[in-house]
């Protein structure tokens, strides 16, 4: 484990021979640049980051945002919104958010500034952001994208108390497929990040590099499929 902003500790531990290999997750763009300029002394794989220096396993985050905008457009929505965690908006790795916002314009979707709400990455953050949209006056969006699914779980009680029916009045799509999204009421349609498959691929890659340290870096890109549930997409409950 390391704290954000102290990524140099990863290199120090690798240089001391603590590890034979490393799978590095959650680095910021700045930290990734540091690691690429100061390569680890042991085989390393970056998880969910694209790199020309290291082997990496990642999903196309921009495409994930784009396909949600496309889904909303295909389902006849015109006024949409998004509730986003602070770190995602302020990060260089904000492709999921950018993919959605830029694609809304491409597909002719109206995304008003007041319907882009930024909050802490938590259920409380999602709850407070949903309240700002509901209590903000004016016409409400008919579809909302949550790039972090757990924030959508926190927002659901706000919509329920405001008598906003999901999916009849408002459709919701999330990202990630956290377990809570499957068991919320209603259950939440999501863009699935295949974490288990990506983790297994990361292990295979780092083991290959340990066995053959001179091998060239490999990049593995994973699809992010929709998992349609009650909140969007014509979900039909299995009998």
Tab-separated table of C-alpha atoms in Angstrom:
chain	number	residue	atom	x	y	z
A	1	UNK	CA	0.000	0.000	0.000
A	2	UNK	CA	1.094	3.566	-0.662
A	3	UNK	CA	-0.406	6.995	-0.220
A	4	UNK	CA	-1.244	9.123	-3.232
A	5	UNK	CA	1.596	11.509	-3.861
A	6	UNK	CA	4.157	9.051	-2.445
A	7	UNK	CA	4.457	6.798	-5.465
A	8	UNK	CA	8.248	6.927	-5.232
A	9	UNK	CA	7.918	4.462	-2.356
A	10	UNK	CA	6.859	1.790	-4.875
A	11	UNK	CA	10.145	2.204	-6.723
A	12	UNK	CA	12.113	2.206	-3.466
A	13	UNK	CA	10.564	-1.090	-2.369
A	14	UNK	CA	11.159	-2.645	-5.777
A	15	UNK	CA	14.776	-1.433	-5.804
A	16	UNK	CA	15.342	-2.987	-2.358
A	17	UNK	CA	14.285	-6.370	-3.717
A	18	UNK	CA	11.147	-6.650	-1.564
A	19	UNK	CA	9.189	-7.973	-4.552
A	20	UNK	CA	9.901	-10.091	-7.605
A	21	UNK	CA	7.180	-8.232	-9.531
A	22	UNK	CA	4.439	-5.666	-9.028
A	23	UNK	CA	0.891	-4.963	-10.191
A	24	UNK	CA	0.316	-1.241	-9.684
A	25	UNK	CA	-3.232	0.106	-9.406
A	26	UNK	CA	-4.916	3.468	-9.016
A	27	UNK	CA	-2.015	5.729	-9.979
A	28	UNK	CA	-2.696	9.291	-11.069
A	29	UNK	CA	-1.463	10.623	-14.396
A	30	UNK	CA	1.365	12.446	-12.613
A	31	UNK	CA	2.397	9.305	-10.723
A	32	UNK	CA	2.311	7.289	-13.932
A	33	UNK	CA	4.646	9.788	-15.600
A	34	UNK	CA	7.047	9.407	-12.660
A	35	UNK	CA	7.014	5.614	-12.936
A	36	UNK	CA	7.532	5.755	-16.690
A	37	UNK	CA	10.488	8.141	-16.290
A	38	UNK	CA	11.899	6.071	-13.399
A	39	UNK	CA	11.167	2.453	-14.346
A	40	UNK	CA	10.774	-0.130	-11.596
A	41	UNK	CA	13.715	-2.524	-11.237
A	42	UNK	CA	11.349	-5.515	-11.239
A	43	UNK	CA	8.695	-6.558	-13.787
A	44	UNK	CA	5.577	-4.425	-13.309
A	45	UNK	CA	2.079	-4.224	-14.768
A	46	UNK	CA	-0.213	-1.195	-14.604
A	47	UNK	CA	-3.840	-2.010	-13.811
A	48	UNK	CA	-6.510	0.008	-15.656
A	49	UNK	CA	-3.964	2.456	-17.057
A	50	UNK	CA	-2.670	2.600	-20.636
A	51	UNK	CA	1.113	2.761	-21.006
A	52	UNK	CA	3.735	2.409	-23.727
A	53	UNK	CA	6.466	1.739	-21.143
A	54	UNK	CA	4.865	-0.908	-18.920
A	55	UNK	CA	2.717	-3.909	-19.645
A	56	UNK	CA	-0.822	-2.853	-18.854
A	57	UNK	CA	-4.377	-4.116	-18.535
A	58	UNK	CA	-7.108	-1.536	-19.036
A	59	UNK	CA	-10.586	-0.708	-20.282
A	60	UNK	CA	-11.354	2.112	-22.702
A	61	UNK	CA	-12.790	4.634	-20.237
A	62	UNK	CA	-13.698	7.235	-22.864
A	63	UNK	CA	-15.664	4.613	-24.790
A	64	UNK	CA	-17.546	3.680	-21.604
A	65	UNK	CA	-18.780	7.259	-21.249
A	66	UNK	CA	-19.572	7.549	-24.949
A	67	UNK	CA	-21.701	4.412	-25.032
A	68	UNK	CA	-23.850	5.658	-22.125
A	69	UNK	CA	-24.600	8.875	-24.035
A	70	UNK	CA	-25.428	6.793	-27.093
A	71	UNK	CA	-27.774	4.581	-25.045
A	72	UNK	CA	-29.606	7.618	-23.652
A	73	UNK	CA	-29.989	9.056	-27.149
A	74	UNK	CA	-31.265	5.770	-28.551
A	75	UNK	CA	-33.821	5.550	-25.736
A	76	UNK	CA	-35.275	8.927	-26.701
A	77	UNK	CA	-33.872	11.117	-23.931
A	78	UNK	CA	-33.096	14.756	-24.623
A	79	UNK	CA	-32.307	16.280	-21.212
A	80	UNK	CA	-29.701	14.317	-19.222
A	81	UNK	CA	-27.439	14.746	-16.202
A	82	UNK	CA	-24.446	13.250	-14.445
A	83	UNK	CA	-23.299	13.032	-10.812
A	84	UNK	CA	-19.530	12.772	-10.615
A	85	UNK	CA	-16.963	12.338	-7.822
A	86	UNK	CA	-14.620	15.277	-7.300
A	87	UNK	CA	-11.421	13.352	-8.013
A	88	UNK	CA	-12.729	12.131	-11.392
A	89	UNK	CA	-13.507	15.625	-12.666
A	90	UNK	CA	-10.249	17.131	-11.415
A	91	UNK	CA	-8.025	14.262	-12.574
A	92	UNK	CA	-6.243	13.924	-15.898
A	93	UNK	CA	-7.652	10.369	-15.898
A	94	UNK	CA	-11.194	11.699	-16.338
A	95	UNK	CA	-11.850	9.998	-19.669
A	96	UNK	CA	-15.089	8.330	-18.523
A	97	UNK	CA	-16.570	11.708	-17.590
A	98	UNK	CA	-15.195	13.412	-20.711
A	99	UNK	CA	-16.445	10.616	-22.934
A	100	UNK	CA	-19.972	11.112	-21.621
A	101	UNK	CA	-19.994	14.928	-21.721
A	102	UNK	CA	-18.447	15.244	-25.176
A	103	UNK	CA	-20.664	12.508	-26.603
A	104	UNK	CA	-23.809	14.157	-25.231
A	105	UNK	CA	-23.037	17.089	-27.524
A	106	UNK	CA	-22.372	14.715	-30.431
A	107	UNK	CA	-25.720	12.940	-29.947
A	108	UNK	CA	-27.706	16.143	-29.421
A	109	UNK	CA	-28.372	15.568	-25.706
A	110	UNK	CA	-28.964	18.599	-23.502
A	111	UNK	CA	-26.609	18.561	-20.498
A	112	UNK	CA	-27.155	21.733	-18.495
A	113	UNK	CA	-24.445	22.915	-16.113
A	114	UNK	CA	-26.810	22.581	-13.139
A	115	UNK	CA	-27.333	18.938	-14.054
A	116	UNK	CA	-23.584	18.224	-13.761
A	117	UNK	CA	-23.186	17.771	-10.024
A	118	UNK	CA	-19.829	17.127	-8.341
A	119	UNK	CA	-19.584	15.532	-4.896
A	120	UNK	CA	-17.420	13.318	-2.713
A	121	UNK	CA	-17.127	9.693	-3.818
A	122	UNK	CA	-19.557	8.156	-1.332
A	123	UNK	CA	-23.234	7.359	-0.900
A	124	UNK	CA	-23.590	10.612	1.060
A	125	UNK	CA	-22.000	12.475	-1.837
A	126	UNK	CA	-24.436	10.926	-4.292
A	127	UNK	CA	-27.341	11.706	-1.969
A	128	UNK	CA	-26.450	15.388	-1.574
A	129	UNK	CA	-25.795	15.825	-5.310
A	130	UNK	CA	-29.174	14.270	-6.162
A	131	UNK	CA	-30.857	16.679	-3.737
A	132	UNK	CA	-29.255	19.634	-5.514
A	133	UNK	CA	-30.636	18.436	-8.852
A	134	UNK	CA	-34.134	17.754	-7.484
A	135	UNK	CA	-34.348	20.974	-5.462
A	136	UNK	CA	-32.652	23.155	-8.074
A	137	UNK	CA	-35.822	24.062	-9.926
A	138	UNK	CA	-36.494	23.954	-13.635
A	139	UNK	CA	-37.048	20.851	-15.694
A	140	UNK	CA	-35.377	17.701	-14.430
A	141	UNK	CA	-33.286	15.417	-16.612
A	142	UNK	CA	-34.919	12.170	-17.699
A	143	UNK	CA	-31.666	10.182	-17.509
A	144	UNK	CA	-28.589	10.411	-15.259
A	145	UNK	CA	-25.171	8.775	-15.576
A	146	UNK	CA	-23.217	7.962	-12.417
A	147	UNK	CA	-19.549	7.245	-13.306
A	148	UNK	CA	-19.195	5.774	-9.787
A	149	UNK	CA	-22.032	3.363	-9.029
A	150	UNK	CA	-22.081	3.601	-5.235
A	151	UNK	CA	-23.084	7.265	-5.539
A	152	UNK	CA	-26.223	6.185	-7.411
A	153	UNK	CA	-27.204	3.911	-4.521
A	154	UNK	CA	-27.045	6.933	-2.209
A	155	UNK	CA	-29.129	9.011	-4.617
A	156	UNK	CA	-32.049	6.571	-4.869
A	157	UNK	CA	-33.797	7.651	-1.609
A	158	UNK	CA	-33.802	11.277	-2.820
A	159	UNK	CA	-35.629	10.347	-6.011
A	160	UNK	CA	-38.033	8.100	-4.092
A	161	UNK	CA	-38.985	10.848	-1.613
A	162	UNK	CA	-39.474	13.294	-4.492
A	163	UNK	CA	-41.912	10.807	-6.112
A	164	UNK	CA	-39.619	10.451	-9.136
A	165	UNK	CA	-40.278	6.982	-10.511
A	166	UNK	CA	-37.366	4.967	-11.821
A	167	UNK	CA	-37.248	4.145	-14.697
A	168	UNK	CA	-40.578	5.716	-15.699
A	169	UNK	CA	-39.602	9.332	-14.930
A	170	UNK	CA	-35.846	8.950	-14.705
A	171	UNK	CA	-33.486	6.314	-16.085
A	172	UNK	CA	-30.147	5.664	-14.367
A	173	UNK	CA	-26.949	4.068	-15.636
A	174	UNK	CA	-23.880	3.539	-13.455
A	175	UNK	CA	-20.316	2.330	-13.967
A	176	UNK	CA	-18.444	-0.456	-12.218
A	177	UNK	CA	-21.082	-3.039	-11.189
A	178	UNK	CA	-20.620	-2.866	-7.423
A	179	UNK	CA	-22.614	-5.520	-5.563
A	180	UNK	CA	-24.884	-2.873	-4.033
A	181	UNK	CA	-26.071	-1.878	-7.503
A	182	UNK	CA	-27.440	-5.373	-8.078
A	183	UNK	CA	-29.450	-5.436	-4.843
A	184	UNK	CA	-30.666	-1.822	-4.668
A	185	UNK	CA	-34.345	-1.032	-5.282
A	186	UNK	CA	-34.616	-0.643	-8.166
A	187	UNK	CA	-31.552	-2.559	-9.306
A	188	UNK	CA	-29.187	-0.419	-11.355
A	189	UNK	CA	-28.172	-0.810	-14.980
A	190	UNK	CA	-24.401	-0.506	-15.206
A	191	UNK	CA	-21.396	-0.475	-17.501
A	192	UNK	CA	-19.406	-3.366	-16.079
A	193	UNK	CA	-15.688	-3.043	-15.422
A	194	UNK	CA	-14.550	-6.702	-15.566
A	195	UNK	CA	-12.258	-6.415	-12.538
A	196	UNK	CA	-11.799	-10.140	-11.887
A	197	UNK	CA	-10.847	-10.897	-15.494
A	198	UNK	CA	-8.505	-7.897	-15.603
A	199	UNK	CA	-6.862	-8.928	-12.323
A	200	UNK	CA	-6.283	-12.464	-13.611
A	201	UNK	CA	-4.761	-11.066	-16.805
A	202	UNK	CA	-2.492	-8.797	-14.743
A	203	UNK	CA	-1.206	-11.784	-12.789
A	204	UNK	CA	-0.539	-13.715	-15.980
A	205	UNK	CA	1.342	-10.778	-17.483
A	206	UNK	CA	3.546	-10.158	-14.456
A	207	UNK	CA	4.366	-13.872	-14.169
A	208	UNK	CA	5.367	-13.945	-17.842
A	209	UNK	CA	7.639	-10.957	-17.246
A	210	UNK	CA	9.213	-12.541	-14.167
A	211	UNK	CA	9.979	-15.641	-16.214
A	212	UNK	CA	11.195	-13.595	-19.204
A	213	UNK	CA	12.354	-10.124	-18.038
A	214	UNK	CA	13.462	-9.125	-21.556
A	215	UNK	CA	9.977	-9.546	-23.043
A	216	UNK	CA	8.458	-6.425	-24.604
A	217	UNK	CA	5.526	-4.730	-22.817
A	218	UNK	CA	2.041	-5.998	-23.675
A	219	UNK	CA	-1.252	-4.111	-23.602
A	220	UNK	CA	-4.543	-5.922	-23.002
A	221	UNK	CA	-7.775	-3.983	-23.569
A	222	UNK	CA	-11.042	-5.229	-22.034
A	223	UNK	CA	-14.600	-4.519	-23.142
A	224	UNK	CA	-17.044	-2.870	-20.707
A	225	UNK	CA	-20.445	-4.459	-21.449
A	226	UNK	CA	-23.803	-3.163	-20.286
A	227	UNK	CA	-25.526	-5.118	-17.531
A	228	UNK	CA	-29.186	-4.169	-17.951
A	229	UNK	CA	-31.285	-4.085	-14.788
A	230	UNK	CA	-34.431	-2.298	-13.646
A	231	UNK	CA	-33.213	1.310	-13.790
A	232	UNK	CA	-32.718	1.513	-17.572
A	233	UNK	CA	-32.888	-0.396	-20.806
A	234	UNK	CA	-36.184	-2.288	-20.957
A	235	UNK	CA	-35.189	-4.772	-18.246
A	236	UNK	CA	-37.420	-7.859	-18.093
A	237	UNK	CA	-37.344	-9.794	-14.830
A	238	UNK	CA	-36.647	-13.489	-15.238
A	239	UNK	CA	-39.495	-15.767	-14.164
